[in-house]
C-alpha atoms as an extended CHARMM CRD file, in Angstrom:
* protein
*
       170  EXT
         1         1  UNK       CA             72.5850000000       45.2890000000      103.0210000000  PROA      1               0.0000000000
         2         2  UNK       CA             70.3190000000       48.5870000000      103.2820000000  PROA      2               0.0000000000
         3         3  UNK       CA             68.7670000000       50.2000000000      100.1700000000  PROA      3               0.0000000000
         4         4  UNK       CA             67.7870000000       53.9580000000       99.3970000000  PROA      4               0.0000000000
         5         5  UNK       CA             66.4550000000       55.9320000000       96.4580000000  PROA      5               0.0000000000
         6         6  UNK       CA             68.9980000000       57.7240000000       94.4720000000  PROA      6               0.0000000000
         7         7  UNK       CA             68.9900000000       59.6670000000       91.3230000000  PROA      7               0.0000000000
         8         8  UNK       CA             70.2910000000       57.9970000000       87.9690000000  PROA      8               0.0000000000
         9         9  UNK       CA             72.7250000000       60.6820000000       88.0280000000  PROA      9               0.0000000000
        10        10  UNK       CA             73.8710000000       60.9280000000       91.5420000000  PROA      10              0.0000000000
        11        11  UNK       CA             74.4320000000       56.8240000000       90.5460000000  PROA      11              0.0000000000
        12        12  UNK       CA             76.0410000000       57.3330000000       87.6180000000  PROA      12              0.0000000000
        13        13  UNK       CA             78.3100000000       60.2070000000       88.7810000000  PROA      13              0.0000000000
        14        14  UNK       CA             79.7880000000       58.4770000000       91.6570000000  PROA      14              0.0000000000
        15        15  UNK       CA             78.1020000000       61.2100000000       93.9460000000  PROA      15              0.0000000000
        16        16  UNK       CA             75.9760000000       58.3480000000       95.9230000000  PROA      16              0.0000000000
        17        17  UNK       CA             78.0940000000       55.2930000000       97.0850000000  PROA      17              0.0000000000
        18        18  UNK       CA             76.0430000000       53.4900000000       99.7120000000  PROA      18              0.0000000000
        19        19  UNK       CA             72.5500000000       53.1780000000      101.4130000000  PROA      19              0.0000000000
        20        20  UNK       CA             73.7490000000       55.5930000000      103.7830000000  PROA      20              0.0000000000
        21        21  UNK       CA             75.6310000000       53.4980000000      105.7500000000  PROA      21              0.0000000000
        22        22  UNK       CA             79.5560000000       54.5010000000      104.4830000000  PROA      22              0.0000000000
        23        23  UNK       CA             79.2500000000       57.8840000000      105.9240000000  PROA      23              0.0000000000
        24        24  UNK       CA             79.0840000000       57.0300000000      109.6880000000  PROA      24              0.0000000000
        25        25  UNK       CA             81.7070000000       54.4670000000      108.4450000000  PROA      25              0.0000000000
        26        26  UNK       CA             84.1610000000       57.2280000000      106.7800000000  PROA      26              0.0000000000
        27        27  UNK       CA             83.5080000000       59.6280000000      109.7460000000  PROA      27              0.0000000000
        28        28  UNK       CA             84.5790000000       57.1660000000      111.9310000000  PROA      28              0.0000000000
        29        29  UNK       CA             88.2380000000       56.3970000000      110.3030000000  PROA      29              0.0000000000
        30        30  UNK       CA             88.4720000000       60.1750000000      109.3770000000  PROA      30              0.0000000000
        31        31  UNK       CA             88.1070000000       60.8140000000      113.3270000000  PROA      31              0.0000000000
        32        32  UNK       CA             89.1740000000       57.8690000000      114.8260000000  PROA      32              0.0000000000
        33        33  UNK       CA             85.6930000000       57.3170000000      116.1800000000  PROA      33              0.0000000000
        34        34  UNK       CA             85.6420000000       54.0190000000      117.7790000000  PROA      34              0.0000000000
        35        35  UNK       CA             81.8180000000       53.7890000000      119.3210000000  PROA      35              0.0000000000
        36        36  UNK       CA             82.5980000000       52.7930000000      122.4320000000  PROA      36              0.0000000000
        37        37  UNK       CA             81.6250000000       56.2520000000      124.3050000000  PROA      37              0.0000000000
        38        38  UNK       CA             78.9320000000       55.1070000000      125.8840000000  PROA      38              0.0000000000
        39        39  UNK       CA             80.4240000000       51.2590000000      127.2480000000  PROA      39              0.0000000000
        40        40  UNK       CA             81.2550000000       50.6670000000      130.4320000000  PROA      40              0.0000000000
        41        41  UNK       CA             84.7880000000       50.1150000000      129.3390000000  PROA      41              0.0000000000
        42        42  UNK       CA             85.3100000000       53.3540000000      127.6530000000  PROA      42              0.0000000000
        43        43  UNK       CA             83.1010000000       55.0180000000      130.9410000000  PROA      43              0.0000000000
        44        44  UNK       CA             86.6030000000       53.3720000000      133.3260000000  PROA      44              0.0000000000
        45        45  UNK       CA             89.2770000000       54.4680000000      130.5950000000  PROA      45              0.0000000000
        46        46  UNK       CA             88.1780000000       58.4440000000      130.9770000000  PROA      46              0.0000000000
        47        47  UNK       CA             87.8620000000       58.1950000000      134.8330000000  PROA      47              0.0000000000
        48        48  UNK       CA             91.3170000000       56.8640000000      134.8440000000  PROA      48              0.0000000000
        49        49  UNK       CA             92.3000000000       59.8250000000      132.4650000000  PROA      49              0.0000000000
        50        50  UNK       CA             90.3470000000       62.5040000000      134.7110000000  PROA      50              0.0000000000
        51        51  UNK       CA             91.6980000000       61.4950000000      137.8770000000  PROA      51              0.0000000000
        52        52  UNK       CA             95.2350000000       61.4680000000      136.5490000000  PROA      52              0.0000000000
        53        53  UNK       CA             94.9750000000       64.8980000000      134.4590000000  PROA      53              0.0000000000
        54        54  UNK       CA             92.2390000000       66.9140000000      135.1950000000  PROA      54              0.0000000000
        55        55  UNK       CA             93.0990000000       69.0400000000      138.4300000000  PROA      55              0.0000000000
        56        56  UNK       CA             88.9200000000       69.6230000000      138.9630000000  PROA      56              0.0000000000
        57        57  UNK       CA             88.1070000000       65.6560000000      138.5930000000  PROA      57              0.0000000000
        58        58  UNK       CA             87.2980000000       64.9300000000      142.7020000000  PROA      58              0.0000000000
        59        59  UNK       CA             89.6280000000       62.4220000000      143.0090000000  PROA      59              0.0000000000
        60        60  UNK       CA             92.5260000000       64.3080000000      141.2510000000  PROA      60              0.0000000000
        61        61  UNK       CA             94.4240000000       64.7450000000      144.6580000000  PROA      61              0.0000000000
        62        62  UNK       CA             94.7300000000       61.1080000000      145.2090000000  PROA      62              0.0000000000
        63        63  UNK       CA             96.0530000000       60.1910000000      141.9260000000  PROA      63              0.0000000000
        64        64  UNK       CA             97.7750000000       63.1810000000      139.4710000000  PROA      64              0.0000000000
        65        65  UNK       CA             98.4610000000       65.1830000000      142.5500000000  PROA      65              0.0000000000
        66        66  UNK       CA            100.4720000000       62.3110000000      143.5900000000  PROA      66              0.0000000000
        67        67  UNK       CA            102.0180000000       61.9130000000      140.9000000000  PROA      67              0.0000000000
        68        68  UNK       CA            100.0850000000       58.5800000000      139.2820000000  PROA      68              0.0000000000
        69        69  UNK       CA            100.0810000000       58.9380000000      135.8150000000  PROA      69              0.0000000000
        70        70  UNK       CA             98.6670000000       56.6550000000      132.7030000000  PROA      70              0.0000000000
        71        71  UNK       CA            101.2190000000       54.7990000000      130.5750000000  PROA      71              0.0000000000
        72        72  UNK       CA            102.1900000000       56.5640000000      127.1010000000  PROA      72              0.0000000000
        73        73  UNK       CA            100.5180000000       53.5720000000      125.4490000000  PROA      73              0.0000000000
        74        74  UNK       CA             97.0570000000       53.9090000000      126.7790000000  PROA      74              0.0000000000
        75        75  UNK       CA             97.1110000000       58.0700000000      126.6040000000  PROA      75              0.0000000000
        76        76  UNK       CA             98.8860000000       58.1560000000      122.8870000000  PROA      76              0.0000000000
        77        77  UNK       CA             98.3030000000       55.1310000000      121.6630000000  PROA      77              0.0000000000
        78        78  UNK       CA            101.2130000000       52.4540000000      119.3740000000  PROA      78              0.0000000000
        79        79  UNK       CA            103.0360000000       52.7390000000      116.5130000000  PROA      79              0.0000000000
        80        80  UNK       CA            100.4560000000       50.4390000000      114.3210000000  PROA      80              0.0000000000
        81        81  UNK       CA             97.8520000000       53.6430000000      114.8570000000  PROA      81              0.0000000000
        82        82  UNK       CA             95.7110000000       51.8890000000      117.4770000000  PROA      82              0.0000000000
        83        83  UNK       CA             94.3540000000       55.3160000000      119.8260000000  PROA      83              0.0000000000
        84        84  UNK       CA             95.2080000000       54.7480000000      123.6260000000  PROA      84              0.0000000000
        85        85  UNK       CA             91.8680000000       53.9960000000      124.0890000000  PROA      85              0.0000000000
        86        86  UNK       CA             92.0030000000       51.0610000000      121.9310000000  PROA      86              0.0000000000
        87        87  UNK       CA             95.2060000000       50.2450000000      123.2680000000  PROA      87              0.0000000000
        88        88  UNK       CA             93.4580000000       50.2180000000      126.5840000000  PROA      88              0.0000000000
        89        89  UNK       CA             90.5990000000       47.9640000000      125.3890000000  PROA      89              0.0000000000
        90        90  UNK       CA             92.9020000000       45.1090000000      123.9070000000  PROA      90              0.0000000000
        91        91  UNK       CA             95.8860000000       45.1340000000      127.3880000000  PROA      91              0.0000000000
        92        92  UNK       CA             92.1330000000       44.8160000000      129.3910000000  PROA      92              0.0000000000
        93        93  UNK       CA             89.6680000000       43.3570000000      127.8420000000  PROA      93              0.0000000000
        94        94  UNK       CA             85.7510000000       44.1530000000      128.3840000000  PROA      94              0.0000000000
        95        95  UNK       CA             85.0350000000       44.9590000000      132.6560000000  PROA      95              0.0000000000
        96        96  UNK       CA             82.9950000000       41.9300000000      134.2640000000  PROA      96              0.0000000000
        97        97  UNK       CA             80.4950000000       43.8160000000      135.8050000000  PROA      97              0.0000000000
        98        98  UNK       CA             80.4410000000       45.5610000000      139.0120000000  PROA      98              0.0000000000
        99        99  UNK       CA             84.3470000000       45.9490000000      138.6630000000  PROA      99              0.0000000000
       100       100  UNK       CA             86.6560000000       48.5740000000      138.1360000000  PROA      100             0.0000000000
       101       101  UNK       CA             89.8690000000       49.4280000000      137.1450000000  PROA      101             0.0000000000
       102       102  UNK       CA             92.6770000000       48.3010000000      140.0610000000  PROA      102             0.0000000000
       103       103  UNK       CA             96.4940000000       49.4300000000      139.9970000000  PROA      103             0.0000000000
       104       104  UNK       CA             98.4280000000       46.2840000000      142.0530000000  PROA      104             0.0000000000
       105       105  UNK       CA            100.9230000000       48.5740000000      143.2630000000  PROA      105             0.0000000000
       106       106  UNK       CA             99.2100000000       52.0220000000      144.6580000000  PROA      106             0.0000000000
       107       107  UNK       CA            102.3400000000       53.7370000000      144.3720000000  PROA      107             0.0000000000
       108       108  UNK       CA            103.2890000000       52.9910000000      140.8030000000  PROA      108             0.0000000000
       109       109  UNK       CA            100.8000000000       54.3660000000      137.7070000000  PROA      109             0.0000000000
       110       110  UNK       CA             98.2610000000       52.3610000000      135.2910000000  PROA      110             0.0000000000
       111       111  UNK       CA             99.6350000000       50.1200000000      133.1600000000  PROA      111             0.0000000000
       112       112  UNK       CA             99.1820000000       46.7120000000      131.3320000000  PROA      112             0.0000000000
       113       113  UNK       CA            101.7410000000       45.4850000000      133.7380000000  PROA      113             0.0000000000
       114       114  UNK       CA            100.3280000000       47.1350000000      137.2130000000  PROA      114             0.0000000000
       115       115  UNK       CA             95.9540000000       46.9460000000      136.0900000000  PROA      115             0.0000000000
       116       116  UNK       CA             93.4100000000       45.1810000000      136.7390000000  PROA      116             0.0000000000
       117       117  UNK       CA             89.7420000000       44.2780000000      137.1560000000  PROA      117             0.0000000000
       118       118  UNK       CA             88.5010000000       43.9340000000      140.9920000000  PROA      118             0.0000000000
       119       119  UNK       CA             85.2570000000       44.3300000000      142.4510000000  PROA      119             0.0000000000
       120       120  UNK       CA             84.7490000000       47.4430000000      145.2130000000  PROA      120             0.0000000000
       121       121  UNK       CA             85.3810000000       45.0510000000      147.9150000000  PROA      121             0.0000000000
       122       122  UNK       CA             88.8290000000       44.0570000000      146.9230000000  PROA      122             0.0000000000
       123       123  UNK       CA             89.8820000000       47.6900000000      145.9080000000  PROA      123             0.0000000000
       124       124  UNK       CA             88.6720000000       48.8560000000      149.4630000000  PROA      124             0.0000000000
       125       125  UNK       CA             91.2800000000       46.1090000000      150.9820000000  PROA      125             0.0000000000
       126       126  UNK       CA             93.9650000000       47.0500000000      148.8260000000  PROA      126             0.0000000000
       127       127  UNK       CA             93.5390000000       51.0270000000      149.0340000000  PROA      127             0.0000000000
       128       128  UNK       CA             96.2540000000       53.3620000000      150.7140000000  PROA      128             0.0000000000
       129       129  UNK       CA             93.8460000000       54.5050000000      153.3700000000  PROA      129             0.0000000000
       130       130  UNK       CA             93.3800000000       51.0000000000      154.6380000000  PROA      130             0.0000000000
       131       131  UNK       CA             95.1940000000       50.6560000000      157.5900000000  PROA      131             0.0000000000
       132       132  UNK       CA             97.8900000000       47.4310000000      157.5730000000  PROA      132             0.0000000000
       133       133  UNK       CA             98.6250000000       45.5160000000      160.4290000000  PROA      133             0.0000000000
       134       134  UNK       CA            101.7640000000       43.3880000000      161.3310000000  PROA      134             0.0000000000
       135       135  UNK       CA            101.5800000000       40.1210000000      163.5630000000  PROA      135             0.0000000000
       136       136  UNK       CA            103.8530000000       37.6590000000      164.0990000000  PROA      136             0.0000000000
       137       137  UNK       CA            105.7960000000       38.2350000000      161.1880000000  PROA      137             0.0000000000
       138       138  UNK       CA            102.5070000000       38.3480000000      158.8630000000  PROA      138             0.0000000000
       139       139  UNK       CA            101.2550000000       41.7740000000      157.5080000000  PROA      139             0.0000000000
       140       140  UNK       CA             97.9650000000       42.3000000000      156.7940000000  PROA      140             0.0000000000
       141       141  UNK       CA             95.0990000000       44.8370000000      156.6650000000  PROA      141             0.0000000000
       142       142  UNK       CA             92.2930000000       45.0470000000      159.4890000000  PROA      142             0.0000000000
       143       143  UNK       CA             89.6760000000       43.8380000000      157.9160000000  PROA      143             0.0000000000
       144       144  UNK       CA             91.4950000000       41.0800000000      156.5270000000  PROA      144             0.0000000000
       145       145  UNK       CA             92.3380000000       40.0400000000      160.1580000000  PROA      145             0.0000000000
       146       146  UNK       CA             89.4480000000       40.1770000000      161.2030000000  PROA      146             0.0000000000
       147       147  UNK       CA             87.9660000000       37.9650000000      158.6610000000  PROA      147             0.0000000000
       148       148  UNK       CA             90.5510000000       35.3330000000      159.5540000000  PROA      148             0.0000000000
       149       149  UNK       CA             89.6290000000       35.5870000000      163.0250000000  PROA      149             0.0000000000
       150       150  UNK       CA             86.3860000000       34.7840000000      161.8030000000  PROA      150             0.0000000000
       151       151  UNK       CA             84.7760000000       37.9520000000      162.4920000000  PROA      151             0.0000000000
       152       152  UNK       CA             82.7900000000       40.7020000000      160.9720000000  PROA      152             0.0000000000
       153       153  UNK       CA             85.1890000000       43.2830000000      158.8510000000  PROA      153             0.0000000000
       154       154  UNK       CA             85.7110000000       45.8030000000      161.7660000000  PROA      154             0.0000000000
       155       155  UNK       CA             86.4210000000       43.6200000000      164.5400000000  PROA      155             0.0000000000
       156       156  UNK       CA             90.0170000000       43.9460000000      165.0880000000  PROA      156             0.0000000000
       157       157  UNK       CA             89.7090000000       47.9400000000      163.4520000000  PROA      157             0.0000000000
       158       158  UNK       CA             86.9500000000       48.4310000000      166.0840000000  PROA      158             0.0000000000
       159       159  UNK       CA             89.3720000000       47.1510000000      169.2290000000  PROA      159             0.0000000000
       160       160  UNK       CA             92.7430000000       48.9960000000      167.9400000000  PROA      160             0.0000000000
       161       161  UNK       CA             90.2620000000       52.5530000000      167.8640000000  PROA      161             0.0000000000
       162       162  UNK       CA             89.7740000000       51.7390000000      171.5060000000  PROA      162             0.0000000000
       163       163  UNK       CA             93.7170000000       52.1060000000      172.3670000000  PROA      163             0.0000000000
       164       164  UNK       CA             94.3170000000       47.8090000000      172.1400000000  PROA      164             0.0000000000
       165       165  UNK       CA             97.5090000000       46.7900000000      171.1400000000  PROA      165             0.0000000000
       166       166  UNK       CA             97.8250000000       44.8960000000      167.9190000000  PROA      166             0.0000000000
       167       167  UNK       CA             98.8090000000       41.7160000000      170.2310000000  PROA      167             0.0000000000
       168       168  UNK       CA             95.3990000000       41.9490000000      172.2940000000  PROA      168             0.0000000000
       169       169  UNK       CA             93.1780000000       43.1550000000      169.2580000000  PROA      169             0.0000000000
       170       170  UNK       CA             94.1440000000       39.8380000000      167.3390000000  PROA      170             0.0000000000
């Protein structure tokens, strides 16, 4: 749909083949270019890659250290040539915003089958570091309690700091 000026002879020998706009094209396939690098989705696929692989990322310690890891399909990518990235985008889909990428199990590694979105709140419930409560049979986190009890989030956390026992903080 663009135009540009060529010469009759660039034309004629095949040497110009578009208003300009195959090259980015061709460079693309060639490299497997997929312009995404600056989307929010392609911003949460790295992080996942850096803290899983990269022994400087900050949060390395919680996740590679560990021993989380990235499923093969979403580092190397399928056997129809789709790049793990792009593997990535089509198990998740594009982020809502304000979310971020949430393994349901903490102890197993991302994958289609253990990912998903969730907003900070939710990932802050579900984290390792949250401390889990059990209650008449019923095990749940602090702040999860507390919000049953119809409290603010630290309620019951607040009472079990002081010494309570779980019976007398709930």
């Amino acid at each position: 749909g663009g135009t540009a000026k060529v010469t009759n002879s660039n034309l004629r020998a095949g040497r110009t083949q578009s208003c300009g706009c195959l090259v980015p094209e061709r460079t693309s396939e060639a490299n497997g270019t997929h312009y995404q690098s600056k989307t929010r989705l392609y911003r949460r696929y790295t992080q996942m890659i850096q803290r899983c692989y990269l022994e400087t990322a900050p949060n390395y310690k919680w996740y590679g250290a560990r021993g989380i890891d990235v499923c093969k399909r979403w580092r190397e990518g399928d056997d129809e040539g789709m790049t793990g990235f792009e593997c990535f985008a089509a198990d998740m889909g594009e982020p809502p915003l304000g979310v971020w990428i949430e393994r349901e199990n903490n102890d197993k590694g991302y994958g289609p089958d253990n990912c998903g979105w969730a907003d900070p709140k939710t990932q802050a419930r579900n984290t390792r570091r949250s401390r889990k409560v059990t209650w008449n049979g019923m095990t749940m986190n602090v702040s999860d309690w507390s919000r049953l009890l119809g409290k603010g989030a630290d309620f019951v956390g607040k009472r079990l700091r002081k010494g309570w026992s779980v019976e007398r903080a709930l």
